[in-house]
Short mmCIF file of C-alpha atoms and ligand atoms in Angstrom, two decimals:
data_model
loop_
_atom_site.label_atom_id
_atom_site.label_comp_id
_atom_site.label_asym_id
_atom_site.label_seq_id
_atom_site.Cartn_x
_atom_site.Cartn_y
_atom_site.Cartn_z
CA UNK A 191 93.75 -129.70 41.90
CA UNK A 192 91.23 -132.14 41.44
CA UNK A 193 87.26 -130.92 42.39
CA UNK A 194 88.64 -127.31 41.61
CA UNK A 195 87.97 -124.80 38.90
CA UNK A 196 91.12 -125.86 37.16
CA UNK A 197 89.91 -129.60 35.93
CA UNK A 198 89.17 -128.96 32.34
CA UNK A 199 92.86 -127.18 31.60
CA UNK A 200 94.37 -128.04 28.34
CA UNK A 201 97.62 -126.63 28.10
CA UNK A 202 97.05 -126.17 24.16
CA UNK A 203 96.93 -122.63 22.27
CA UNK A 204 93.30 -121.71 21.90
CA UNK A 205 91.86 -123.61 24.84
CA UNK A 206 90.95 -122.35 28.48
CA UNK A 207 94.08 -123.21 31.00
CA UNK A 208 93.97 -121.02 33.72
CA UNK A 209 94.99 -121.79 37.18
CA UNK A 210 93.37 -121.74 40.32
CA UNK A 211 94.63 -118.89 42.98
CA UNK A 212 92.89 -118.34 45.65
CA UNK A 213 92.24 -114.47 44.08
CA UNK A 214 90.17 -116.42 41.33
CA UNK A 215 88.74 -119.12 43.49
CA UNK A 216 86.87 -116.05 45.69
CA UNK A 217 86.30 -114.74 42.10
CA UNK A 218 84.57 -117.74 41.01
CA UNK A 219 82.48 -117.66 44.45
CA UNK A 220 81.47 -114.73 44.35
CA UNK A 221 80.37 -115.40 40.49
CA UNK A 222 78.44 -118.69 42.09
CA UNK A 223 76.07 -116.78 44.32
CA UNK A 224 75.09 -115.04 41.19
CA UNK A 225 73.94 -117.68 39.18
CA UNK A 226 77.11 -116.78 37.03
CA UNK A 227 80.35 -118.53 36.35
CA UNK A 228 83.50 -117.62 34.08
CA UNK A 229 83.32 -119.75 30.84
CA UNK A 230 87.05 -120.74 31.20
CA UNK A 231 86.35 -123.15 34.09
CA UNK A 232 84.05 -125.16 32.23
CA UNK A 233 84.45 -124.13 28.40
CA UNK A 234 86.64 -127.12 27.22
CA UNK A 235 84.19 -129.50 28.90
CA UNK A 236 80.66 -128.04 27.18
CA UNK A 237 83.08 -127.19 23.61
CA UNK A 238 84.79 -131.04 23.36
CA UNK A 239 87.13 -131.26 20.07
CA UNK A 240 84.82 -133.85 19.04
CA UNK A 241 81.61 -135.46 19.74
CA UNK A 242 81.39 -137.03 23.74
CA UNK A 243 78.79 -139.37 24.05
CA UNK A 244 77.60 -141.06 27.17
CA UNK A 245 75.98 -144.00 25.28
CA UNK A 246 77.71 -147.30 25.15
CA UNK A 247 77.37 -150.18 22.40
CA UNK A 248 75.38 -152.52 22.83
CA UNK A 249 73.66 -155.54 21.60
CA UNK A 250 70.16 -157.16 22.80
CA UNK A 251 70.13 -160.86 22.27
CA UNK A 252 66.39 -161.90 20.83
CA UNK A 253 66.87 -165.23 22.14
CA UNK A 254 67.60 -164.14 25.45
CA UNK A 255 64.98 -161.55 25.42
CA UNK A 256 62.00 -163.16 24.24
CA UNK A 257 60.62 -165.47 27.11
CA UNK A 258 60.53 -162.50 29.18
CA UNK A 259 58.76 -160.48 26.41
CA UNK A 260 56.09 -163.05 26.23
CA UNK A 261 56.08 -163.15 30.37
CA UNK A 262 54.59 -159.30 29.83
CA UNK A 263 51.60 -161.10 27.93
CA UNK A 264 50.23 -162.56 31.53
CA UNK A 265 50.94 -159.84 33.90
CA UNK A 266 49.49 -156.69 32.15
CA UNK A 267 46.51 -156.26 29.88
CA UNK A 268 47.44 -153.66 27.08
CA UNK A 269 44.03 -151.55 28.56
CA UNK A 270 46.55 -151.17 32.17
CA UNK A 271 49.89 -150.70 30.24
CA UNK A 272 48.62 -148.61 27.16
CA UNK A 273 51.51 -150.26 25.37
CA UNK A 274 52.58 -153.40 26.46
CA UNK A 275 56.33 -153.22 25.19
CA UNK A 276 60.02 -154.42 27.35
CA UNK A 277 62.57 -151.20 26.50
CA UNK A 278 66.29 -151.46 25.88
CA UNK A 279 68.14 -149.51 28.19
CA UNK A 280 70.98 -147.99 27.34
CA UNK A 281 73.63 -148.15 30.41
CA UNK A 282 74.96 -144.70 29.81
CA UNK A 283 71.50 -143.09 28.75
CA UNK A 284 69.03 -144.93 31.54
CA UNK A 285 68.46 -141.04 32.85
CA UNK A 286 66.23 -140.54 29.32
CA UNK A 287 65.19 -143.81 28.79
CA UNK A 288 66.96 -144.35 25.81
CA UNK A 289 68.57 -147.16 23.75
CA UNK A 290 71.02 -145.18 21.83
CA UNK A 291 71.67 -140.97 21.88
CA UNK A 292 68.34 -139.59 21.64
CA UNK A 293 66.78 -142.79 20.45
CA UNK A 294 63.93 -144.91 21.77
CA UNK A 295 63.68 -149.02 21.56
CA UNK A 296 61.73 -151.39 22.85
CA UNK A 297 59.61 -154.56 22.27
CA UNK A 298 55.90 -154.77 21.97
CA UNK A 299 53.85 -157.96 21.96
CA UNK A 300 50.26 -158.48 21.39
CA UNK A 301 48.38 -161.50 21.28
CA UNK A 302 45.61 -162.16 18.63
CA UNK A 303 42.37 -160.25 19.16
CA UNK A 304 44.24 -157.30 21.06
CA UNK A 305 44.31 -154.03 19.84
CA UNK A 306 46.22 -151.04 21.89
CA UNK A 307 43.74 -147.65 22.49
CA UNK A 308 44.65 -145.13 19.26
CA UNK A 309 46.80 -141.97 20.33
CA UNK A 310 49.38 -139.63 18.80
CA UNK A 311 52.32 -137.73 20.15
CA UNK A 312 54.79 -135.07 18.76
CA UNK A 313 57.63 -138.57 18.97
CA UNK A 314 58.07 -140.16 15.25
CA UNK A 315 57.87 -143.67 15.33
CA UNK A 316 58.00 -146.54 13.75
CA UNK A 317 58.05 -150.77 14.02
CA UNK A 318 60.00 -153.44 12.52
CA UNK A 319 57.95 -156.87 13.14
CA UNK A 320 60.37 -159.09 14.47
CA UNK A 321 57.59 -162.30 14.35
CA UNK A 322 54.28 -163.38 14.05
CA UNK A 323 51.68 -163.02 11.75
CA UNK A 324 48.07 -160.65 11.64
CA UNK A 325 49.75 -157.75 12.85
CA UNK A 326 48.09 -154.54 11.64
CA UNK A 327 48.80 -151.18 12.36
CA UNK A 328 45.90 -148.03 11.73
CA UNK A 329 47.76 -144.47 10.96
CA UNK A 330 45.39 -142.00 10.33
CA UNK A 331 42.42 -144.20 9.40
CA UNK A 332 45.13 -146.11 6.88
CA UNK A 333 45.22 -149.41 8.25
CA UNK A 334 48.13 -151.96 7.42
CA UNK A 335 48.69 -155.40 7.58
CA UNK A 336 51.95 -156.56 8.86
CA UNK A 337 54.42 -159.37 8.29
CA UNK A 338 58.15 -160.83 9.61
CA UNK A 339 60.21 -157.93 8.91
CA UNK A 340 57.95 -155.01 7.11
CA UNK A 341 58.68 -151.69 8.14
CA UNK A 342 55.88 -149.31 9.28
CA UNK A 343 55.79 -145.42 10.27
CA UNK A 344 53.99 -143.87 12.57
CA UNK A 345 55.14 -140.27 11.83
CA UNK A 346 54.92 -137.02 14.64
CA UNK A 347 51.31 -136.25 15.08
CA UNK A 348 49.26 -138.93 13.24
CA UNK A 349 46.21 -141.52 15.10
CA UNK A 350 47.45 -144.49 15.51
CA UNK A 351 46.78 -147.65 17.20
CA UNK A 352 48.19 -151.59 16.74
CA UNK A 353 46.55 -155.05 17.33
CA UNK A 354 46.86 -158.21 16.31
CA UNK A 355 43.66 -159.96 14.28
CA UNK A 356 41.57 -162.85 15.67
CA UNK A 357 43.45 -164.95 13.46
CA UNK A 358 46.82 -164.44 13.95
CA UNK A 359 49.28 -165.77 16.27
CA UNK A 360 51.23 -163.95 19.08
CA UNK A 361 53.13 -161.21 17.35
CA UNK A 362 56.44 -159.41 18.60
CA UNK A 363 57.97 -156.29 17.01
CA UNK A 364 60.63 -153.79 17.41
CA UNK A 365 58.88 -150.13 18.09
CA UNK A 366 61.39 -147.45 17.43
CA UNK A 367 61.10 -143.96 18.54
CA UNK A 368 62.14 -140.33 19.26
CA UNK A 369 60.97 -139.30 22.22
CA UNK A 370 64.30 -138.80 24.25
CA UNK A 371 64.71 -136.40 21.41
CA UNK A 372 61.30 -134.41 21.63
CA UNK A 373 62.14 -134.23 25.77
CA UNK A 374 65.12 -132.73 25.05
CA UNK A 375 63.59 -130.50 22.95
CA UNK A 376 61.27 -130.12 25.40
CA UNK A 377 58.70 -130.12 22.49
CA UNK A 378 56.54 -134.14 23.44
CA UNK A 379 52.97 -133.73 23.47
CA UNK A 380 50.79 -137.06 24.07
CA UNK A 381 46.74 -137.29 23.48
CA UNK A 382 44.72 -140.44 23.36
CA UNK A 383 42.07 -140.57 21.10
CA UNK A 384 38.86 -139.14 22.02
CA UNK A 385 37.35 -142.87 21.10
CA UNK A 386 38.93 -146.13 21.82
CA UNK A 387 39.68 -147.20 18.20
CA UNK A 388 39.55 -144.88 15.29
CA UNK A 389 37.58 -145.84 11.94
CA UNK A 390 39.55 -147.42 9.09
CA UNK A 391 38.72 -144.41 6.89
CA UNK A 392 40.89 -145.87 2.76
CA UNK A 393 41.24 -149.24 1.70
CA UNK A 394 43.43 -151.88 3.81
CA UNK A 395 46.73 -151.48 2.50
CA UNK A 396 46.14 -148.45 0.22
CA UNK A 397 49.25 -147.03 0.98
CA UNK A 398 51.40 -149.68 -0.23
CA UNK A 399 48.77 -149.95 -3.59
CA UNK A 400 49.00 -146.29 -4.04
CA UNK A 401 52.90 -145.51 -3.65
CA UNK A 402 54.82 -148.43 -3.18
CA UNK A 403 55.73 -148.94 -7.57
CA UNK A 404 59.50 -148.68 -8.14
CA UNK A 405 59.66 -145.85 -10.58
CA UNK A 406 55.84 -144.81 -10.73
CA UNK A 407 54.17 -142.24 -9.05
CA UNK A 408 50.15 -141.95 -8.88
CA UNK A 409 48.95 -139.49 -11.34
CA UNK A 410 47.67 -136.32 -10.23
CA UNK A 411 48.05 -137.20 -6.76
CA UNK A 412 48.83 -134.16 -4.02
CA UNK A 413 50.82 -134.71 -0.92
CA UNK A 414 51.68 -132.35 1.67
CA UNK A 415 52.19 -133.85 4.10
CA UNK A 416 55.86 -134.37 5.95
CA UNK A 417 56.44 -137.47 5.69
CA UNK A 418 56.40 -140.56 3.14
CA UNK A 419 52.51 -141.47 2.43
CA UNK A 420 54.53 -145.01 1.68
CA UNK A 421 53.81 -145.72 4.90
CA UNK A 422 54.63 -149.43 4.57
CA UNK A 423 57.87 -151.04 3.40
CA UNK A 424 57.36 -154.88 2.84
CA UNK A 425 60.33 -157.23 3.70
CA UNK A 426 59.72 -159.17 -0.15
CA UNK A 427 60.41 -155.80 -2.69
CA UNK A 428 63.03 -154.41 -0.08
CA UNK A 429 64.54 -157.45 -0.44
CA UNK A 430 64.25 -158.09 -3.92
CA UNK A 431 65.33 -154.65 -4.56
CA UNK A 432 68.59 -155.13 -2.64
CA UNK A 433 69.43 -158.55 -4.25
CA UNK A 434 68.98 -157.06 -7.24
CA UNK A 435 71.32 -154.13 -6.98
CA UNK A 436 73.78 -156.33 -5.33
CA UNK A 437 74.66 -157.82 -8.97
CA UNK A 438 75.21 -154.34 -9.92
CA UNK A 439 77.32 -152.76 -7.60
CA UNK A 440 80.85 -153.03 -5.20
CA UNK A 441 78.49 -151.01 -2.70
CA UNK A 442 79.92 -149.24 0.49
CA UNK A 443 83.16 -150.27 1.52
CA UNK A 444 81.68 -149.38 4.85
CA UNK A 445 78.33 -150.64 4.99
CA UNK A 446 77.74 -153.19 1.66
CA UNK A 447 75.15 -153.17 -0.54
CA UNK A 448 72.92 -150.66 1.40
CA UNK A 449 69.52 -148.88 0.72
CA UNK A 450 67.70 -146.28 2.61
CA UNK A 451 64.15 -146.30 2.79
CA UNK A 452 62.78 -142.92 1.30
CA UNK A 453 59.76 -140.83 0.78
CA UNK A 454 58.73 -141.00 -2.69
CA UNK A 455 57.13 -137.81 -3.42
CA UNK A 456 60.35 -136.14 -2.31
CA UNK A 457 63.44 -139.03 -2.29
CA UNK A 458 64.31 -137.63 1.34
CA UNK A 459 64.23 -139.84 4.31
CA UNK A 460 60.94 -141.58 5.78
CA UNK A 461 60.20 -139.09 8.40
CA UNK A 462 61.74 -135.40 9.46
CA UNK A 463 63.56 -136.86 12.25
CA UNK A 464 64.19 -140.46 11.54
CA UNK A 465 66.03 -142.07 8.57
CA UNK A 466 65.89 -146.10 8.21
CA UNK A 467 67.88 -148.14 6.16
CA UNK A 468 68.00 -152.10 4.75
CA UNK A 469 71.71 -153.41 4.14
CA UNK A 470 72.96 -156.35 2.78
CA UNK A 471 76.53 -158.10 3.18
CA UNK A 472 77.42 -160.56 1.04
CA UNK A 473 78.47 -164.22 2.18
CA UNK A 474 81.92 -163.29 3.97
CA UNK A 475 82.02 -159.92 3.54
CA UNK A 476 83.83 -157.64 5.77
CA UNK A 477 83.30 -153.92 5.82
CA UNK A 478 85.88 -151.18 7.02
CA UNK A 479 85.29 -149.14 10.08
CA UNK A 480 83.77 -145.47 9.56
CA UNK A 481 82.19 -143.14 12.20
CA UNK A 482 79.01 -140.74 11.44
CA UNK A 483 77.71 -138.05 13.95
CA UNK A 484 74.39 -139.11 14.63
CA UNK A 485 73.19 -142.72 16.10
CA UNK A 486 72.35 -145.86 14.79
CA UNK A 487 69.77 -148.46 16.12
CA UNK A 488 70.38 -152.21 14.31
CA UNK A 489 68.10 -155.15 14.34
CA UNK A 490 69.57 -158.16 12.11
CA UNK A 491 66.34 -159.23 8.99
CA UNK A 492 68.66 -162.44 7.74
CA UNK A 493 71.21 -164.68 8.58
CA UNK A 494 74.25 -163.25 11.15
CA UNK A 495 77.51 -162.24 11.42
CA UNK A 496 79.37 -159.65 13.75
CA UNK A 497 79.76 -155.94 14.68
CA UNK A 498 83.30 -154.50 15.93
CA UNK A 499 81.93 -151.02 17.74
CA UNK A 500 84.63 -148.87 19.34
CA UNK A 501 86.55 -152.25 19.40
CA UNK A 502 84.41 -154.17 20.73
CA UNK A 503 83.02 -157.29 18.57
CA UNK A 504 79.14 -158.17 18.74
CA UNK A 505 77.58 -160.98 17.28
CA UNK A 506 74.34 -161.05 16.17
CA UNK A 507 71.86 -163.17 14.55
CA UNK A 508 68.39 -162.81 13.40
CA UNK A 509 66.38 -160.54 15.66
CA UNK A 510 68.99 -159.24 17.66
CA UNK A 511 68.98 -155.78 18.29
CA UNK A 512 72.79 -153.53 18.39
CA UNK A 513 73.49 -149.88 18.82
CA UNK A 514 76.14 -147.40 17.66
CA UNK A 515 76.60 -144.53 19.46
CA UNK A 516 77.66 -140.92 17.66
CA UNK A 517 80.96 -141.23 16.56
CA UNK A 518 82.38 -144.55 16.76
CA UNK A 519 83.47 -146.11 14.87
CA UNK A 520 81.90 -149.64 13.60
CA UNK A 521 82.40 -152.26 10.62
CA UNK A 522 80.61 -155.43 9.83
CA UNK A 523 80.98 -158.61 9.10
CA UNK A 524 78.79 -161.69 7.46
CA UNK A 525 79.54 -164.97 9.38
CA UNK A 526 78.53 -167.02 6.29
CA UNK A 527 80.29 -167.82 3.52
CA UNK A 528 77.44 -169.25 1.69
CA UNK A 529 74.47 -166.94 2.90
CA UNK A 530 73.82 -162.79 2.48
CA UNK A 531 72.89 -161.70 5.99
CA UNK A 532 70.71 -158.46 6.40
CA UNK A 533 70.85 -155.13 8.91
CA UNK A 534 67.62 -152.62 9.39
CA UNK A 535 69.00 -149.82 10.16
CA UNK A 536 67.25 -146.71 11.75
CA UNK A 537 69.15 -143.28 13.10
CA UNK A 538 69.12 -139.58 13.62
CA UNK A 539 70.94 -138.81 10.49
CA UNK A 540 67.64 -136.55 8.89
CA UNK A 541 68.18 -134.18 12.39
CA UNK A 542 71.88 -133.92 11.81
CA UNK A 543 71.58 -133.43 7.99
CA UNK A 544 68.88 -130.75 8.89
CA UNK A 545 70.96 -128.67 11.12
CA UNK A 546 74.12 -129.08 9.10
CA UNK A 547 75.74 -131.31 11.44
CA UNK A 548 76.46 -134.84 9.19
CA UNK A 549 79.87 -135.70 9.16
CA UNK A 550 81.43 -139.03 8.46
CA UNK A 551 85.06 -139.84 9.16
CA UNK A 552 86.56 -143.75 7.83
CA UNK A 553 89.08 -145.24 10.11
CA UNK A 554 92.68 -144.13 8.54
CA UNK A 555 94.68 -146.85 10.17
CA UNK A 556 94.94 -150.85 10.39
CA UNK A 557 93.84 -151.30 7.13
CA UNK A 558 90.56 -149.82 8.09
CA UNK A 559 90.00 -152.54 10.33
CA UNK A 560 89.73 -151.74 14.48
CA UNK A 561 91.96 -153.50 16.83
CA UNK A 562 89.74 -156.06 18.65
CA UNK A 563 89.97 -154.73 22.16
CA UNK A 564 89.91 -157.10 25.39
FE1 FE2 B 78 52.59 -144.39 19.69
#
């Protein structure tokens, strides 16, 4: 009877399947005007056998994207907007503003000699510059300057503003955070900072100078806080780095030759809540399909290629942004066959690693390969 108590029946041992009477359907009224209800109308809808998610994949073409981007440059001043930045909006997850599950995305631009006011909030975030050049970025008096495809944190609680120098050009970038996670949480706090611009308190650059030596550690130096003091990962060494291992290894049948950006004092992920990671695919390589609990936020570094999520192929190519929602599953591709091609990655996987919830599942059938659905 649709619209009645009796929608969520599964006629399967273990699971709620009870019929509506009109004995229980005064039952269930009567429960109502309570503020009560009986957990077998509704328990195999809140208890799925597996994750339900309401986001949907999707894929955010730079080239189509950026004019209007740069349109945002002559109708708001950063001083009206605080942060002058186009979101991706996720057409199952619009109600929390988010690009993916309980992520954030959008796309800030800044034009030389602009700097945004310095705030915090309880949201981790971070950005992936997407283009231009004297980007910087100020965390906690640490300021960093920024290039085509570094990786910067802004971790849960720390000052931080962003501008672009005299000297640079226009600069776009990816800015990736948590925050439909903190609402849900109901935990998001937001301050701006008493002044305008905080000081630049170390050296330019000293976090990269102090942690950023494959191997090495400085001596004698304390850390405490939660999250990596690296809090800049250049495009060259990340690339390097995965080159490099590339000659050494088959890597993931899933995801190719893949790295995750970690803390160093600890070899955990970047921040408590969000993990990042830099893959590579080799020219023509094709991955097999696996699904993870947790969600995934892409933007392609180099070259391009194609996505099949939940059946469904995306192509991408440099700057293009692509989601995965929790539990789907997804493969790659590399278009090339003479070029590697590159994925940032960033997700919830350090949340559902913390609460015991990581599970990862590769696609039995079709040779591991989805059908391509129409
Ligand atoms: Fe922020």
């Amino acid at each position: 009877m649709a619209g009645g108590y009796e929608q969520y029946r599964e006629d399967v041992v273990g699971r709620a399947n009870v019929a509506d009477t009109p004995e229980l359907i005064a039952y269930y009224e009567r429960l109502k005007k309570q503020g009560t209800g009986a957990l077998w109308t509704v328990a195999n809808k809140i208890e799925p056998w597996e994750p339900v998610t309401s986001s949907v994949p999707m894929l955010w073409r730079y080239r189509d994207l950026r004019d209007d981007v740069l349109r945002a440059l002559d109708l708001v001043t950063p001083e009206q907007a605080g942060r002058r930045v186009v979101y991706l909006e996720n057409e199952g997850r619009s109600d929390v503003v988010a690009a993916v599950g309980w992520l954030y995305s959008g796309l800030q631009v800044m034009k030389p000699g602009e700097c945004a006011s310095s705030h915090r909030h309880s949201a981790s975030a971070l950005r992936f510059i997407m283009e231009g050049s004297g980007a910087f970025t100020n965390v906690d008096g640490h300021k960093m300057t920024l290039g085509a495809n570094d990786f910067v944190l802004t971790p849960n609680g720390t000052w931080h503003e962003h501008g672009v120098s005299e000297d640079g050009t226009i600069c776009i970038w990816q800015d990736g955070l948590d925050i439909p996670l903190m609402n849900a949480l109901e935990a998001n706090f937001y301050e701006v900072h008493p002044e305008l611009n905080q000081a630049v308190s170390f050296a330019v650059d000293d976090s990269t100078a102090t942690w950023a030596g494959a191997g090495l550690r400085p001596a004698g130096m304390a850390w405490t806080k939660p999250y990596s003091p690296l809090l800049k990962y250049e495009w060259a060494p990340t690339y390097e780095a995965l080159s490099r291992y590339a000659k050494v290894t088959d890597g993931s049948p899933y995801d190719g030759v893949m790295m995750e950006y970690v803390n160093p004092h600890t070899g955990g992920p970047v921040m408590q809540t969000i993990g990042a990671s830099m893959q590579l695919l080799r020219p023509g390589e094709k991955t097999r399909a696996h699904r993870q609990t947790g969600s995934f936020v892409y933007q392609c570094a180099k070259g391009s290629g194609y996505s099949v999520i939940n059946g469904k192929r995306f192509d991408w190519q440099e700057r293009d942004i692509f989601v995965v929602p929790a539990w789907m599953y997804h493969e790659h591709a590399n278009g090339s066959a003479s070029e590697d091609a590159c994925l940032f990655s960033f997700h919830d996987l350090p949340v559902m690693r913390a609460l015991g919830l990581y599970r990862e599942e590769a696609l039995a059938d079709g040779d591991g390969h989805q059908p391509i659905l129409a």
